[in-house]
Amino acid sequence: MKLDSLMKLYVHELKDLFSAENQLVDALPKMVKAANDEDLKTAFKEHLTETEKQIQRLEKIFAQLEFEPGGHKCAGMEGLITEGEHLMKSEISPNVLDAALIAAAQRVEHYEMAGYGTARTYAEKLGRHEDADLLQETLNEEGHADQLLSRLAERRINFLAMNK
Ligand code: FE
Ligand code: ZN
Ligand code: FE
């Protein structure tokens, strides 16, 4: 598809997000397993449920467009997940791994926030206000996930990681 309009670029961004979210759905269960802190496990589990809803929102948006969600792989998310997998396989103490998993997950959330912010702005510009509302909903969830991870790190996990 030649990207010769904002509409086509919008569809490209949506496909990228769709691929990113689907990759994350596969990665999060591994992060739940790898995490040691119970609250961190819960945070990842809850974000897995949210991520499934986010995929449904993107499917809802695609249903109104004359394009299918597939056909593109998000290389950015692939790279972020690969880095997380390297950490999980490395020689690392449990508390330090938890801190590292938070760092990796926050990179993912910020990456997603950048994509959703852009897509939401394009949707508004293109007069697709229902799409914009759905994208904003997801953007808010990503922001909350990011804040929750900051709280876990700052209140306990970084402290535990200091001496191990
Ligand atoms: Fe997401
Ligand atoms: Zn991407
Ligand atoms: Fe997310």
XYZ file of N, CA and C and ligand atoms in Angstrom:
495
model
N 0.849 -1.199 0.000
C 0.000 0.000 0.000
C 0.888 1.254 0.000
N 0.775 2.078 -1.028
C 1.520 3.336 -1.077
C 0.899 4.311 -0.067
N 1.739 4.851 0.826
C 1.230 5.750 1.858
C 1.148 7.170 1.290
N 0.065 7.456 0.551
C -0.029 8.754 -0.117
C -1.135 9.639 0.464
N -1.555 9.315 1.701
C -2.541 10.186 2.358
C -2.476 9.979 3.869
N -3.004 10.939 4.622
C -3.028 10.801 6.091
C -3.891 9.600 6.468
N -4.946 9.354 5.704
C -5.814 8.208 5.966
C -5.023 6.903 5.902
N -4.182 6.771 4.877
C -3.402 5.532 4.736
C -2.342 5.421 5.840
N -1.775 6.576 6.198
C -0.804 6.560 7.293
C -1.499 6.167 8.601
N -2.724 6.652 8.781
C -3.547 6.297 9.955
C -3.745 4.778 10.011
N -4.123 4.189 8.891
C -4.323 2.736 8.829
C -3.019 2.013 9.148
N -1.915 2.545 8.628
C -0.602 1.947 8.907
C -0.308 1.985 10.412
N -0.591 3.114 11.048
C -0.357 3.232 12.496
C -1.232 2.248 13.266
N -2.470 2.087 12.818
C -3.383 1.144 13.486
C -2.892 -0.295 13.344
N -2.397 -0.638 12.157
C -1.855 -1.984 11.939
C -0.650 -2.216 12.836
N 0.168 -1.184 12.976
C 1.355 -1.287 13.819
C 0.945 -1.545 15.267
N -0.067 -0.798 15.742
C -0.554 -0.979 17.108
C -1.174 -2.364 17.276
N -1.902 -2.807 16.277
C -2.541 -4.121 16.344
C -1.475 -5.217 16.484
N -0.414 -5.109 15.702
C 0.678 -6.076 15.796
C 1.369 -5.970 17.159
N 1.614 -4.742 17.606
C 2.286 -4.528 18.892
C 1.486 -5.170 20.026
N 0.179 -4.928 20.056
C -0.665 -5.471 21.134
C -0.689 -6.998 21.083
N -0.750 -7.553 19.884
C -0.787 -9.013 19.779
C 0.527 -9.646 20.225
N 1.630 -8.999 19.939
C 2.917 -9.501 20.429
C 2.972 -9.437 21.954
N 2.377 -8.371 22.503
C 2.398 -8.188 23.953
C 1.539 -9.229 24.661
N 0.438 -9.615 24.043
C -0.431 -10.657 24.615
C 0.356 -11.972 24.778
N 1.289 -12.225 23.864
C 2.110 -13.437 23.981
C 3.225 -13.272 25.012
N 3.709 -12.045 25.164
C 4.853 -11.810 26.054
C 4.446 -11.686 27.527
N 3.282 -11.105 27.786
C 2.908 -10.822 29.189
C 2.825 -12.080 30.071
N 2.277 -13.201 29.592
C 2.252 -14.392 30.459
C 3.657 -14.830 30.888
N 4.641 -14.640 30.016
C 6.030 -14.983 30.372
C 6.539 -14.039 31.458
N 6.098 -12.782 31.401
C 6.521 -11.806 32.409
C 5.844 -12.088 33.751
N 4.580 -12.550 33.692
C 3.879 -12.944 34.924
C 4.667 -14.062 35.601
N 5.074 -15.053 34.817
C 5.811 -16.204 35.346
C 7.163 -15.783 35.905
N 7.844 -14.887 35.206
C 9.200 -14.498 35.595
C 9.222 -13.595 36.822
N 8.159 -12.803 37.023
C 8.145 -11.851 38.141
C 8.090 -12.599 39.467
N 8.760 -12.043 40.474
C 8.778 -12.657 41.801
C 7.791 -11.981 42.741
N 7.690 -10.680 42.670
C 6.801 -9.904 43.538
C 5.338 -10.162 43.154
N 4.520 -10.462 44.170
C 3.104 -10.794 43.894
C 2.348 -9.621 43.267
N 2.610 -8.401 43.757
C 1.920 -7.232 43.198
C 2.322 -6.991 41.742
N 3.577 -7.302 41.450
C 4.046 -7.128 40.059
C 3.391 -8.173 39.159
N 3.303 -9.406 39.659
C 2.597 -10.457 38.900
C 1.167 -10.002 38.600
N 0.490 -9.486 39.645
C -0.904 -9.029 39.490
C -0.994 -7.901 38.465
N -0.054 -6.968 38.536
C -0.056 -5.838 37.590
C 0.059 -6.348 36.156
N 0.943 -7.299 35.919
C 1.110 -7.849 34.566
C -0.137 -8.608 34.129
N -0.734 -9.373 35.078
C -1.956 -10.133 34.744
C -3.077 -9.179 34.367
N -3.229 -8.115 35.157
C -4.304 -7.151 34.869
C -4.068 -6.447 33.534
N -2.803 -6.185 33.242
C -2.540 -5.514 31.965
C -2.737 -6.464 30.786
N -2.607 -7.759 31.040
C -2.912 -8.742 29.988
C -4.404 -8.667 29.636
N -5.250 -8.623 30.661
C -6.706 -8.499 30.433
C -7.018 -7.206 29.682
N -6.375 -6.117 30.110
C -6.580 -4.825 29.433
C -6.123 -4.889 27.979
N -4.985 -5.546 27.761
C -4.421 -5.636 26.406
C -5.386 -6.373 25.475
N -6.037 -7.405 26.003
C -7.030 -8.130 25.187
C -8.189 -7.203 24.799
N -8.602 -6.354 25.735
C -9.665 -5.369 25.427
C -9.187 -4.350 24.395
N -7.911 -3.992 24.505
C -7.353 -3.000 23.567
C -7.337 -3.553 22.146
N -7.054 -4.845 22.027
C -7.088 -5.489 20.702
C -8.518 -5.442 20.159
N -9.492 -5.694 21.021
C -10.903 -5.637 20.585
C -11.284 -4.234 20.109
N -10.755 -3.209 20.790
C -11.032 -1.831 20.345
C -10.469 -1.598 18.951
N -9.252 -2.083 18.716
C -8.653 -1.915 17.380
C -9.456 -2.683 16.326
N -9.929 -3.873 16.698
C -10.756 -4.658 15.750
C -12.043 -3.905 15.427
N -12.601 -3.248 16.448
C -13.819 -2.457 16.252
C -13.556 -1.307 15.270
N -12.418 -0.665 15.416
C -12.052 0.432 14.512
C -11.861 -0.108 13.087
N -11.164 -1.243 12.962
C -10.928 -1.825 11.630
C -12.226 -2.259 10.964
N -13.198 -2.694 11.770
C -14.480 -3.145 11.206
C -15.183 -2.017 10.443
N -14.907 -0.760 10.845
C -15.522 0.400 10.187
C -14.705 0.884 8.981
N -13.491 0.351 8.845
C -12.606 0.773 7.747
C -12.628 -0.301 6.660
N -12.170 0.064 5.480
C -12.119 -0.948 4.414
C -10.758 -1.651 4.370
N -10.142 -1.786 5.534
C -8.840 -2.448 5.625
C -8.879 -3.511 6.707
N -8.040 -4.548 6.535
C -7.900 -5.596 7.539
C -6.751 -5.237 8.481
N -6.818 -5.707 9.744
C -5.773 -5.339 10.705
C -4.400 -5.978 10.465
N -4.312 -7.086 9.733
C -3.046 -7.819 9.627
C -2.083 -7.259 8.587
N -1.041 -8.023 8.280
C -0.128 -7.697 7.190
C 1.036 -6.812 7.559
N 1.201 -6.498 8.836
C 2.352 -5.687 9.243
C 2.835 -6.177 10.598
N 4.137 -6.296 10.741
C 4.707 -6.644 12.049
C 5.408 -5.440 12.650
N 5.055 -5.125 13.886
C 5.688 -4.000 14.574
C 7.079 -4.407 15.035
N 8.102 -3.881 14.351
C 9.487 -4.230 14.672
C 9.927 -3.582 15.986
N 9.317 -2.447 16.325
C 9.658 -1.772 17.581
C 9.290 -2.636 18.774
N 8.051 -3.130 18.787
C 7.617 -3.980 19.904
C 8.413 -5.278 19.931
N 8.718 -5.801 18.745
C 9.516 -7.028 18.676
C 10.861 -6.815 19.378
N 11.482 -5.666 19.133
C 12.770 -5.354 19.756
C 12.656 -5.188 21.260
N 11.602 -4.503 21.709
C 11.418 -4.298 23.149
C 11.216 -5.638 23.853
N 10.447 -6.521 23.234
C 10.182 -7.833 23.827
C 11.454 -8.684 23.833
N 12.218 -8.599 22.755
C 13.480 -9.354 22.698
C 14.411 -8.922 23.832
N 14.487 -7.632 24.081
C 15.334 -7.154 25.178
C 14.846 -7.692 26.520
N 13.525 -7.711 26.713
C 12.952 -8.270 27.946
C 13.283 -9.749 28.092
N 13.226 -10.471 26.985
C 13.525 -11.914 27.032
C 14.993 -12.158 27.373
N 15.871 -11.309 26.867
C 17.292 -11.444 27.213
C 17.486 -11.282 28.716
N 16.791 -10.325 29.316
C 16.895 -10.104 30.761
C 16.446 -11.338 31.534
N 15.320 -11.902 31.098
C 14.759 -13.054 31.817
C 15.679 -14.265 31.732
N 16.475 -14.346 30.664
C 17.384 -15.492 30.478
C 18.759 -15.229 31.094
N 19.004 -13.982 31.523
C 20.352 -13.649 31.994
C 20.530 -14.093 33.443
N 21.791 -14.025 33.913
C 22.077 -14.335 35.304
C 21.704 -13.102 36.121
N 20.664 -13.182 36.902
C 20.123 -11.986 37.563
C 19.390 -12.406 38.840
N 19.575 -11.653 39.928
C 18.885 -12.001 41.178
C 17.411 -11.663 41.081
N 16.563 -12.380 41.832
C 15.107 -12.211 41.713
C 14.622 -10.768 41.856
N 15.109 -10.050 42.869
C 14.628 -8.676 43.072
C 15.124 -7.725 41.988
N 16.332 -7.996 41.515
C 16.871 -7.170 40.427
C 16.101 -7.454 39.138
N 15.724 -8.717 38.946
C 14.923 -9.063 37.774
C 13.592 -8.319 37.810
N 12.969 -8.246 38.992
C 11.694 -7.522 39.086
C 11.863 -6.058 38.668
N 12.922 -5.425 39.178
C 13.184 -4.031 38.797
C 13.406 -3.928 37.283
N 14.137 -4.901 36.735
C 14.431 -4.888 35.297
C 13.169 -5.128 34.472
N 12.285 -5.985 34.963
C 11.020 -6.239 34.243
C 10.159 -4.981 34.203
N 10.172 -4.231 35.308
C 9.433 -2.972 35.331
C 10.018 -2.009 34.300
N 11.326 -1.931 34.262
C 11.974 -1.029 33.298
C 11.596 -1.407 31.868
N 11.597 -2.716 31.589
C 11.245 -3.186 30.242
C 9.772 -2.891 29.947
N 8.908 -3.144 30.923
C 7.466 -2.949 30.714
C 7.146 -1.468 30.524
N 7.859 -0.594 31.233
C 7.590 0.839 31.079
C 8.031 1.344 29.706
N 9.091 0.743 29.173
C 9.465 1.085 27.788
C 8.322 0.726 26.843
N 7.746 -0.449 27.073
C 6.615 -0.903 26.234
C 5.447 0.077 26.356
N 5.102 0.461 27.581
C 3.952 1.363 27.771
C 4.201 2.708 27.079
N 5.391 3.235 27.213
C 5.681 4.525 26.577
C 5.647 4.427 25.053
N 6.134 3.306 24.546
C 6.096 3.072 23.098
C 4.648 3.052 22.613
N 3.798 2.329 23.361
C 2.385 2.254 22.991
C 1.715 3.631 23.100
N 2.046 4.354 24.160
C 1.441 5.681 24.348
C 1.774 6.596 23.168
N 3.012 6.510 22.678
C 3.390 7.325 21.516
C 2.533 6.962 20.311
N 2.343 5.663 20.091
C 1.551 5.206 18.947
C 0.087 5.585 19.059
N -0.488 5.393 20.249
C -1.913 5.713 20.428
C -2.161 7.218 20.380
N -1.220 7.995 20.912
C -1.373 9.449 20.861
C -1.416 9.938 19.415
N -0.511 9.419 18.616
C -0.459 9.775 17.196
C -1.736 9.338 16.479
N -2.131 8.078 16.683
C -3.323 7.545 16.006
C -4.572 8.328 16.422
N -4.661 8.673 17.690
C -5.816 9.436 18.183
C -5.888 10.806 17.508
N -4.720 11.448 17.386
C -4.653 12.768 16.752
C -5.020 12.694 15.264
N -4.530 11.658 14.564
C -4.912 11.459 13.160
C -6.428 11.242 13.045
N -6.977 10.407 13.952
C -8.420 10.105 13.907
C -9.231 11.395 14.032
N -8.835 12.255 14.956
C -9.526 13.546 15.127
C -9.445 14.367 13.831
N -8.241 14.442 13.267
C -8.012 15.232 12.063
C -8.867 14.708 10.904
N -9.039 13.384 10.869
C -9.791 12.749 9.780
C -11.301 12.729 10.057
N -11.706 13.327 11.184
C -13.126 13.389 11.521
C -13.701 12.076 12.034
N -12.829 11.164 12.448
C -13.275 9.863 12.956
C -13.304 9.931 14.485
N -14.331 10.592 15.010
C -14.356 10.900 16.442
C -14.605 9.676 17.319
N -15.352 8.705 16.811
C -15.564 7.472 17.599
C -14.261 6.699 17.732
N -13.507 6.636 16.642
C -12.177 6.008 16.697
C -11.321 6.736 17.737
N -11.355 8.054 17.672
C -10.513 8.861 18.565
C -10.850 8.558 20.025
N -12.147 8.404 20.323
C -12.544 8.096 21.705
C -12.014 6.730 22.138
N -12.122 5.746 21.258
C -11.624 4.394 21.581
C -10.112 4.417 21.788
N -9.409 5.144 20.935
C -7.949 5.214 21.042
C -7.537 5.949 22.315
N -8.312 6.980 22.674
C -8.028 7.726 23.907
C -8.234 6.840 25.140
N -9.266 5.995 25.091
C -9.528 5.066 26.199
C -8.312 4.170 26.433
N -7.793 3.626 25.347
C -6.612 2.768 25.466
C -5.410 3.565 25.931
N -5.249 4.767 25.382
C -4.128 5.620 25.788
C -4.164 5.857 27.302
N -5.358 6.085 27.849
C -5.489 6.281 29.299
C -5.077 5.023 30.061
N -5.487 3.848 29.560
C -5.111 2.591 30.227
C -3.603 2.397 30.230
N -2.965 2.718 29.114
C -1.506 2.563 29.047
C -0.839 3.499 30.054
N -1.385 4.702 30.161
C -0.845 5.674 31.113
C -0.985 5.192 32.549
N -2.150 4.607 32.871
C -2.360 4.086 34.226
C -1.409 2.923 34.509
N -1.231 2.050 33.501
C -0.318 0.909 33.680
C 1.092 1.421 33.975
N 1.500 2.437 33.242
C 2.827 3.022 33.443
C 2.968 3.597 34.853
N 1.934 4.305 35.315
C 1.988 4.914 36.651
C 2.028 3.858 37.750
N 1.249 2.796 37.558
C 1.235 1.709 38.542
C 2.619 1.081 38.665
N 3.277 0.888 37.522
C 4.623 0.306 37.539
C 5.610 1.242 38.239
N 5.481 2.542 38.011
C 6.342 3.508 38.720
C 6.145 3.395 40.223
N 4.891 3.302 40.638
C 4.607 3.205 42.082
C 5.228 1.953 42.678
N 5.057 0.804 42.012
C 5.630 -0.448 42.523
C 7.149 -0.339 42.641
N 7.767 0.242 41.634
C 9.230 0.376 41.649
C 9.674 1.296 42.772
N 9.019 2.447 42.877
C 9.492 3.471 43.809
C 9.192 3.111 45.263
N 8.079 2.407 45.481
C 7.696 2.101 46.859
C 8.381 0.872 47.419
N 8.762 -0.077 46.568
C 9.318 -1.313 47.124
C 10.409 -1.953 46.266
N 10.131 -2.138 45.012
C 10.967 -3.064 44.242
C 12.389 -2.546 44.029
N 12.548 -1.261 43.777
C 13.911 -0.722 43.622
C 14.682 -0.841 44.934
N 13.953 -0.649 46.062
C 14.559 -0.771 47.383
C 15.064 -2.196 47.596
N 14.214 -3.173 47.277
C 14.614 -4.579 47.442
C 15.796 -4.935 46.535
N 15.816 -4.304 45.366
C 16.880 -4.621 44.394
C 18.238 -4.047 44.810
N 18.234 -3.087 45.738
C 19.485 -2.420 46.120
C 20.497 -3.351 46.759
N 19.998 -4.295 47.563
C 20.924 -5.136 48.345
C 21.090 -6.543 47.796
N 20.510 -6.805 46.642
C 20.615 -8.180 46.124
C 21.327 -8.195 44.780
Fe -1.607 -1.878 24.958
Zn 5.732 -0.356 15.769
Fe 0.179 -1.597 27.446
